[in-house]
PDB file of C-alpha atoms in Angstrom:
ATOM      1  CA  MET A   1      18.275  -5.557 -10.317  1.00 64.00           C
ATOM      2  CA  GLU A   2      15.949  -5.668 -11.548  1.00 62.00           C
ATOM      3  CA  GLY A   3      14.263  -8.064 -10.043  1.00 69.00           C
ATOM      4  CA  LEU A   4      16.638  -9.085  -7.425  1.00 85.00           C
ATOM      5  CA  TYR A   5      14.758  -9.128  -4.999  1.00 91.00           C
ATOM      6  CA  ASN A   6      11.340 -10.137  -6.889  1.00 84.00           C
ATOM      7  CA  SER A   7      11.649 -14.061  -5.450  1.00 88.00           C
ATOM      8  CA  ILE A   8      12.813 -13.791  -1.686  1.00 93.00           C
ATOM      9  CA  THR A   9      10.879 -14.962   1.545  1.00 94.00           C
ATOM     10  CA  VAL A  10      10.546 -12.912   4.426  1.00 93.00           C
ATOM     11  CA  THR A  11      12.678 -15.220   6.375  1.00 95.00           C
ATOM     12  CA  GLU A  12      15.427 -15.504   3.875  1.00 95.00           C
ATOM     13  CA  ALA A  13      15.274 -11.811   3.938  1.00 95.00           C
ATOM     14  CA  ALA A  14      15.290 -11.421   7.616  1.00 93.00           C
ATOM     15  CA  ALA A  15      18.617 -13.416   7.001  1.00 95.00           C
ATOM     16  CA  LEU A  16      20.112 -11.247   4.733  1.00 95.00           C
ATOM     17  CA  GLN A  17      20.038  -8.604   6.601  1.00 95.00           C
ATOM     18  CA  LYS A  18      21.707 -10.417   9.632  1.00 94.00           C
ATOM     19  CA  GLU A  19      24.579 -11.204   6.765  1.00 95.00           C
ATOM     20  CA  LEU A  20      24.457  -7.755   5.648  1.00 95.00           C
ATOM     21  CA  ARG A  21      24.989  -6.306   9.064  1.00 94.00           C
ATOM     22  CA  GLU A  22      28.357  -7.922   9.840  1.00 95.00           C
ATOM     23  CA  LYS A  23      29.874  -5.528   6.482  1.00 96.00           C
ATOM     24  CA  VAL A  24      28.499  -2.358   8.595  1.00 96.00           C
ATOM     25  CA  VAL A  25      31.418   0.263   9.181  1.00 94.00           C
ATOM     26  CA  LEU A  26      30.128   3.103  11.094  1.00 94.00           C
ATOM     27  CA  GLN A  27      32.863   5.446  10.385  1.00 89.00           C
ATOM     28  CA  LYS A  28      34.090   7.614   8.387  1.00 85.00           C
ATOM     29  CA  GLU A  29      38.178   7.786   6.216  1.00 79.00           C
ATOM     30  CA  ASP A  30      40.477  10.142   7.737  1.00 78.00           C
ATOM     31  CA  ASP A  31      40.611  11.927   4.663  1.00 81.00           C
ATOM     32  CA  PHE A  32      36.375  12.099   3.507  1.00 88.00           C
ATOM     33  CA  LYS A  33      35.228  15.142   2.599  1.00 93.00           C
ATOM     34  CA  VAL A  34      31.900  16.060   1.173  1.00 96.00           C
ATOM     35  CA  THR A  35      31.503  18.040  -1.482  1.00 98.00           C
ATOM     36  CA  THR A  36      28.848  16.463  -3.209  1.00 98.00           C
ATOM     37  CA  ILE A  37      25.668  15.254  -1.769  1.00 98.00           C
ATOM     38  CA  ALA A  38      22.836  12.982  -2.783  1.00 98.00           C
ATOM     39  CA  GLY A  39      19.064  12.788  -1.828  1.00 98.00           C
ATOM     40  CA  ALA A  40      17.203   8.980  -2.701  1.00 98.00           C
ATOM     41  CA  ASP A  41      13.555   8.716  -2.893  1.00 98.00           C
ATOM     42  CA  ILE A  42      10.748   6.361  -3.504  1.00 96.00           C
ATOM     43  CA  SER A  43       6.863   6.663  -4.173  1.00 94.00           C
ATOM     44  CA  PHE A  44       4.593   3.630  -4.493  1.00 87.00           C
ATOM     45  CA  ASN A  45       1.380   2.563  -3.858  1.00 80.00           C
ATOM     46  CA  LYS A  46       2.029  -0.658  -0.576  1.00 80.00           C
ATOM     47  CA  TYR A  47      -0.289  -2.378  -3.145  1.00 82.00           C
ATOM     48  CA  GLU A  48       0.275  -2.128  -6.356  1.00 86.00           C
ATOM     49  CA  THR A  49       3.792  -3.846  -7.841  1.00 90.00           C
ATOM     50  CA  THR A  50       5.342  -0.656  -9.991  1.00 94.00           C
ATOM     51  CA  VAL A  51       8.238   1.708  -7.904  1.00 94.00           C
ATOM     52  CA  TYR A  52       9.146   4.899  -8.766  1.00 96.00           C
ATOM     53  CA  ALA A  53      12.695   5.620  -7.490  1.00 97.00           C
ATOM     54  CA  GLY A  54      14.530   9.236  -8.030  1.00 98.00           C
ATOM     55  CA  ILE A  55      17.849  10.399  -6.912  1.00 98.00           C
ATOM     56  CA  ILE A  56      19.377  14.238  -7.024  1.00 98.00           C
ATOM     57  CA  VAL A  57      22.517  15.608  -6.907  1.00 98.00           C
ATOM     58  CA  LEU A  58      23.718  18.906  -4.991  1.00 98.00           C
ATOM     59  CA  GLN A  59      26.791  20.792  -4.059  1.00 98.00           C
ATOM     60  CA  PHE A  60      27.699  21.378  -0.808  1.00 98.00           C
ATOM     61  CA  PRO A  61      27.133  22.708   0.857  1.00 97.00           C
ATOM     62  CA  SER A  62      25.394  24.841  -1.565  1.00 97.00           C
ATOM     63  CA  LEU A  63      23.133  22.566  -1.817  1.00 98.00           C
ATOM     64  CA  THR A  64      22.875  23.542  -5.327  1.00 98.00           C
ATOM     65  CA  PRO A  65      21.266  20.454  -7.663  1.00 98.00           C
ATOM     66  CA  LEU A  66      23.405  19.235 -10.207  1.00 98.00           C
ATOM     67  CA  SER A  67      21.580  16.412 -11.748  1.00 98.00           C
ATOM     68  CA  TYR A  68      18.753  13.512 -11.143  1.00 98.00           C
ATOM     69  CA  ALA A  69      17.770   9.843 -12.640  1.00 98.00           C
ATOM     70  CA  LEU A  70      14.640   8.385 -12.118  1.00 98.00           C
ATOM     71  CA  VAL A  71      13.922   4.599 -13.051  1.00 98.00           C
ATOM     72  CA  GLN A  72      10.256   3.124 -12.471  1.00 97.00           C
ATOM     73  CA  THR A  73      10.567  -0.684 -11.523  1.00 95.00           C
ATOM     74  CA  GLU A  74       8.536  -3.130 -11.045  1.00 93.00           C
ATOM     75  CA  VAL A  75       8.862  -5.661  -7.477  1.00 90.00           C
ATOM     76  CA  THR A  76       6.811  -8.681  -5.701  1.00 87.00           C
ATOM     77  CA  PHE A  77       8.445  -8.851  -2.753  1.00 90.00           C
ATOM     78  CA  PRO A  78       5.501  -7.527  -0.270  1.00 87.00           C
ATOM     79  CA  TYR A  79       4.721  -4.400   1.461  1.00 88.00           C
ATOM     80  CA  VAL A  80       6.089  -5.684   5.433  1.00 90.00           C
ATOM     81  CA  PRO A  81       7.332  -2.852   7.758  1.00 88.00           C
ATOM     82  CA  GLY A  82      11.338  -3.299   8.492  1.00 91.00           C
ATOM     83  CA  TYR A  83      11.813  -4.802   4.976  1.00 94.00           C
ATOM     84  CA  LEU A  84      11.281  -2.364   2.738  1.00 91.00           C
ATOM     85  CA  ALA A  85      14.276  -1.945   1.868  1.00 94.00           C
ATOM     86  CA  PHE A  86      13.334  -5.071  -0.260  1.00 94.00           C
ATOM     87  CA  ARG A  87      10.851  -2.965  -2.057  1.00 91.00           C
ATOM     88  CA  GLU A  88      12.979   0.043  -2.951  1.00 93.00           C
ATOM     89  CA  VAL A  89      16.777  -0.893  -2.931  1.00 95.00           C
ATOM     90  CA  PRO A  90      16.602  -2.443  -6.434  1.00 95.00           C
ATOM     91  CA  ALA A  91      14.916   0.288  -7.747  1.00 95.00           C
ATOM     92  CA  LEU A  92      17.582   2.847  -6.264  1.00 97.00           C
ATOM     93  CA  LEU A  93      20.292   1.021  -7.071  1.00 97.00           C
ATOM     94  CA  GLN A  94      19.140   1.196 -11.076  1.00 97.00           C
ATOM     95  CA  ALA A  95      18.646   4.836 -10.411  1.00 98.00           C
ATOM     96  CA  TRP A  96      22.415   5.071  -9.092  1.00 98.00           C
ATOM     97  CA  GLU A  97      23.456   3.233 -11.864  1.00 98.00           C
ATOM     98  CA  LEU A  98      21.946   5.501 -14.244  1.00 98.00           C
ATOM     99  CA  LEU A  99      25.192   8.591 -12.231  1.00 98.00           C
ATOM    100  CA  PRO A 100      27.970   8.780 -13.869  1.00 97.00           C
ATOM    101  CA  GLN A 101      29.531  10.846 -11.141  1.00 94.00           C
ATOM    102  CA  LYS A 102      28.226   9.543  -6.994  1.00 97.00           C
ATOM    103  CA  PRO A 103      27.869  11.796  -4.965  1.00 98.00           C
ATOM    104  CA  ASP A 104      30.252  11.245  -1.496  1.00 97.00           C
ATOM    105  CA  VAL A 105      26.983  11.024   0.722  1.00 98.00           C
ATOM    106  CA  LEU A 106      23.594   9.693   0.586  1.00 98.00           C
ATOM    107  CA  ILE A 107      20.726  10.953   2.120  1.00 98.00           C
ATOM    108  CA  ALA A 108      17.949   8.007   1.902  1.00 98.00           C
ATOM    109  CA  ASP A 109      14.128   8.663   2.523  1.00 97.00           C
ATOM    110  CA  GLY A 110      14.119   6.018   5.727  1.00 97.00           C
ATOM    111  CA  HIS A 111      16.630   4.713   8.029  1.00 97.00           C
ATOM    112  CA  GLY A 112      19.733   3.806   8.766  1.00 98.00           C
ATOM    113  CA  ILE A 113      20.926   1.616  11.600  1.00 98.00           C
ATOM    114  CA  ALA A 114      17.911   2.656  13.523  1.00 98.00           C
ATOM    115  CA  HIS A 115      15.939  -0.842  12.390  1.00 97.00           C
ATOM    116  CA  PRO A 116      15.299  -3.566  14.917  1.00 95.00           C
ATOM    117  CA  ARG A 117      17.578  -5.117  12.733  1.00 94.00           C
ATOM    118  CA  ARG A 118      20.288  -2.207  12.177  1.00 96.00           C
ATOM    119  CA  MET A 119      19.595  -1.917   8.522  1.00 96.00           C
ATOM    120  CA  GLY A 120      17.039   0.138   7.088  1.00 96.00           C
ATOM    121  CA  ILE A 121      17.236   0.768   3.873  1.00 97.00           C
ATOM    122  CA  ALA A 122      19.989   2.977   4.332  1.00 98.00           C
ATOM    123  CA  THR A 123      22.376   0.779   5.923  1.00 98.00           C
ATOM    124  CA  HIS A 124      21.024  -1.674   3.144  1.00 98.00           C
ATOM    125  CA  PHE A 125      22.000   0.671   0.016  1.00 98.00           C
ATOM    126  CA  GLY A 126      25.083   1.768   1.924  1.00 98.00           C
ATOM    127  CA  VAL A 127      26.507  -1.832   2.720  1.00 97.00           C
ATOM    128  CA  LEU A 128      25.349  -2.741  -0.799  1.00 97.00           C
ATOM    129  CA  THR A 129      27.666  -0.150  -2.715  1.00 97.00           C
ATOM    130  CA  GLY A 130      29.935   0.215  -0.283  1.00 95.00           C
ATOM    131  CA  GLN A 131      28.896   4.260  -0.514  1.00 95.00           C
ATOM    132  CA  PRO A 132      28.238   6.441   2.908  1.00 97.00           C
ATOM    133  CA  THR A 133      25.051   7.321   3.617  1.00 98.00           C
ATOM    134  CA  ILE A 134      22.544   8.332   6.320  1.00 98.00           C
ATOM    135  CA  GLY A 135      18.981   7.394   6.728  1.00 98.00           C
ATOM    136  CA  CYS A 136      16.655  10.154   8.025  1.00 98.00           C
ATOM    137  CA  ALA A 137      13.584   9.320   8.074  1.00 97.00           C
ATOM    138  CA  LYS A 138      10.019  11.482   8.908  1.00 97.00           C
ATOM    139  CA  LYS A 139       8.559   8.473  11.673  1.00 97.00           C
ATOM    140  CA  LYS A 140      10.122   6.325  14.160  1.00 97.00           C
ATOM    141  CA  LEU A 141      10.753   2.791  13.113  1.00 95.00           C
ATOM    142  CA  PHE A 142      12.310   1.642  16.645  1.00 96.00           C
ATOM    143  CA  GLY A 143      14.169   3.265  19.837  1.00 97.00           C
ATOM    144  CA  LYS A 144      13.361   5.526  22.837  1.00 98.00           C
ATOM    145  CA  TYR A 145      13.758   8.824  23.028  1.00 98.00           C
ATOM    146  CA  GLU A 146      12.713  12.414  24.353  1.00 97.00           C
ATOM    147  CA  LEU A 147      11.672  15.236  22.480  1.00 97.00           C
ATOM    148  CA  PRO A 148      14.771  17.823  22.161  1.00 98.00           C
ATOM    149  CA  ALA A 149      13.611  20.853  22.743  1.00 97.00           C
ATOM    150  CA  ASP A 150      11.507  22.793  20.062  1.00 97.00           C
ATOM    151  CA  GLU A 151      14.481  25.137  18.094  1.00 97.00           C
ATOM    152  CA  ARG A 152      15.567  24.534  14.990  1.00 97.00           C
ATOM    153  CA  GLY A 153      18.920  22.024  15.405  1.00 97.00           C
ATOM    154  CA  ALA A 154      18.197  20.825  18.953  1.00 98.00           C
ATOM    155  CA  PHE A 155      17.902  17.079  18.918  1.00 98.00           C
ATOM    156  CA  THR A 156      18.301  14.580  21.052  1.00 98.00           C
ATOM    157  CA  TYR A 157      19.689  10.164  20.840  1.00 98.00           C
ATOM    158  CA  LEU A 158      17.777   8.171  19.781  1.00 98.00           C
ATOM    159  CA  TYR A 159      18.209   4.405  21.596  1.00 98.00           C
ATOM    160  CA  ASP A 160      18.050   1.163  21.662  1.00 97.00           C
ATOM    161  CA  LYS A 161      18.287   0.116  25.584  1.00 95.00           C
ATOM    162  CA  ASN A 162      21.734   2.521  26.254  1.00 94.00           C
ATOM    163  CA  GLU A 163      23.264   2.035  22.832  1.00 96.00           C
ATOM    164  CA  ALA A 164      22.589   5.649  20.833  1.00 98.00           C
ATOM    165  CA  ILE A 165      21.423   4.381  17.559  1.00 98.00           C
ATOM    166  CA  GLY A 166      20.884   7.404  15.805  1.00 98.00           C
ATOM    167  CA  ALA A 167      19.296  11.624  16.466  1.00 98.00           C
ATOM    168  CA  VAL A 168      16.195  13.178  16.600  1.00 98.00           C
ATOM    169  CA  LEU A 169      16.797  16.251  15.141  1.00 98.00           C
ATOM    170  CA  ARG A 170      14.410  19.140  15.776  1.00 98.00           C
ATOM    171  CA  THR A 171      14.835  21.386  11.942  1.00 97.00           C
ATOM    172  CA  ARG A 172      12.125  23.796  12.208  1.00 96.00           C
ATOM    173  CA  PRO A 173      10.538  25.338  15.713  1.00 95.00           C
ATOM    174  CA  ASN A 174       6.485  24.303  15.650  1.00 93.00           C
ATOM    175  CA  VAL A 175       7.159  21.195  13.718  1.00 96.00           C
ATOM    176  CA  LYS A 176       7.793  17.145  14.335  1.00 97.00           C
ATOM    177  CA  PRO A 177      11.582  16.443  14.749  1.00 98.00           C
ATOM    178  CA  VAL A 178      13.488  14.358  11.593  1.00 98.00           C
ATOM    179  CA  PHE A 179      15.272  10.900  13.065  1.00 98.00           C
ATOM    180  CA  ILE A 180      18.678  10.105  12.092  1.00 98.00           C
ATOM    181  CA  SER A 181      20.921   7.563  11.965  1.00 98.00           C
ATOM    182  CA  PRO A 182      23.683   6.744  10.158  1.00 98.00           C
ATOM    183  CA  GLY A 183      24.029   4.309   7.025  1.00 98.00           C
ATOM    184  CA  ASN A 184      27.500   2.791   6.378  1.00 97.00           C
ATOM    185  CA  GLY A 185      30.553   4.504   6.529  1.00 97.00           C
ATOM    186  CA  LEU A 186      29.533   7.478   9.011  1.00 97.00           C
ATOM    187  CA  SER A 187      29.205   7.760  12.780  1.00 96.00           C
ATOM    188  CA  ILE A 188      25.600   9.028  13.736  1.00 97.00           C
ATOM    189  CA  GLU A 189      27.123  12.738  14.938  1.00 96.00           C
ATOM    190  CA  ASP A 190      28.843  12.820  11.171  1.00 96.00           C
ATOM    191  CA  SER A 191      25.621  11.648  10.052  1.00 97.00           C
ATOM    192  CA  LEU A 192      23.413  14.933  12.148  1.00 97.00           C
ATOM    193  CA  GLY A 193      26.713  17.868  11.135  1.00 96.00           C
ATOM    194  CA  ILE A 194      25.902  16.643   7.608  1.00 97.00           C
ATOM    195  CA  ILE A 195      22.087  16.904   7.937  1.00 98.00           C
ATOM    196  CA  LYS A 196      22.259  19.799   9.947  1.00 98.00           C
ATOM    197  CA  GLN A 197      24.007  21.555   6.678  1.00 97.00           C
ATOM    198  CA  CYS A 198      21.671  20.661   4.410  1.00 98.00           C
ATOM    199  CA  MET A 199      17.853  22.348   7.098  1.00 97.00           C
ATOM    200  CA  GLY A 200      16.883  24.543   4.698  1.00 95.00           C
ATOM    201  CA  LYS A 201      13.338  25.875   5.120  1.00 95.00           C
ATOM    202  CA  TYR A 202      11.181  23.143   6.270  1.00 96.00           C
ATOM    203  CA  ARG A 203      11.102  20.075   7.815  1.00 97.00           C
ATOM    204  CA  ILE A 204      12.529  17.078   5.553  1.00 98.00           C
ATOM    205  CA  PRO A 205      16.086  18.766   5.025  1.00 98.00           C
ATOM    206  CA  GLU A 206      16.676  19.344   1.186  1.00 98.00           C
ATOM    207  CA  PRO A 207      18.175  16.546  -0.524  1.00 98.00           C
ATOM    208  CA  THR A 208      15.320  14.519   0.669  1.00 98.00           C
ATOM    209  CA  ARG A 209      12.832  17.151  -0.306  1.00 98.00           C
ATOM    210  CA  LYS A 210      13.510  17.647  -3.672  1.00 98.00           C
ATOM    211  CA  ALA A 211      13.587  13.837  -3.944  1.00 98.00           C
ATOM    212  CA  HIS A 212      10.237  13.534  -2.861  1.00 97.00           C
ATOM    213  CA  GLU A 213       9.180  15.862  -5.341  1.00 97.00           C
ATOM    214  CA  LEU A 214      11.178  14.446  -8.132  1.00 97.00           C
ATOM    215  CA  VAL A 215       9.666  11.162  -7.754  1.00 97.00           C
ATOM    216  CA  ASN A 216       6.122  12.633  -7.253  1.00 96.00           C
ATOM    217  CA  ASN A 217       6.673  14.470 -10.397  1.00 96.00           C
ATOM    218  CA  PHE A 218       7.898  11.313 -12.228  1.00 97.00           C
ATOM    219  CA  ARG A 219       4.184   9.141 -10.434  1.00 95.00           C
ATOM    220  CA  LYS A 220       2.154  11.822 -12.152  1.00 94.00           C
ATOM    221  CA  GLY A 221       4.411  11.916 -15.741  1.00 96.00           C
ATOM    222  CA  ILE A 222       5.637  15.674 -15.572  1.00 97.00           C
ATOM    223  CA  LEU A 223       9.206  14.105 -15.475  1.00 98.00           C
ATOM    224  CA  GLN A 224      10.886  10.608 -17.221  1.00 98.00           C
ATOM    225  CA  ALA A 225      13.042   8.597 -16.504  1.00 98.00           C
ATOM    226  CA  GLY A 226      16.480   8.740 -17.314  1.00 98.00           C
ATOM    227  CA  TYR A 227      19.350  10.616 -16.255  1.00 98.00           C
ATOM    228  CA  TYR A 228      19.427  14.736 -16.378  1.00 98.00           C
ATOM    229  CA  GLU A 229      21.684  17.153 -15.682  1.00 98.00           C
ATOM    230  CA  LEU A 230      20.397  20.862 -14.529  1.00 95.00           C
TER     231      LEU A 230
END
């Protein structure tokens, strides 16, 4: 997967997003059960080509860490808002391939369908892999909303005109909410329900918070590339 999008232009990327959008499924299978969940994150400098990617797998709902995979790769696709998946997905796919046992759901640090072309990183990754995914972002990229009540678990919906495209979830009182949107294979309600079960002591839900710690330590040289069981 290395170099997957290195030769694509932004215009071609937009066309590919529209093509992939037709393959998005926003419902789960009837017998779908979640016993493992993963968090995925990326660390990079927007002006550099080196990307550090990490995926951590946890038991669900206990959120006990089981394993993780770390990958360092080079990308040349430019840093363009709305097209970050073209920088991030190839590295995450490499980390994904290192996991011998795939998780039931992957949560990406970014957006799912809460994106101008409904193709945030969680959706892009989910369509390419056929994996149920959720986007959990720190900031809004697209849509309108009202702030949820200032209490843990309160939420409002994120809208594009009259269409709900995600939810705005308060994970802790007196802190900014996070922005949840389905990536692939799950509805907004499914995505919100899963993220609520991943809330810990911090603003960011545990899977992506732990993934963020991993990639930062990886970037600092504290951790090394590869697959590791915990």
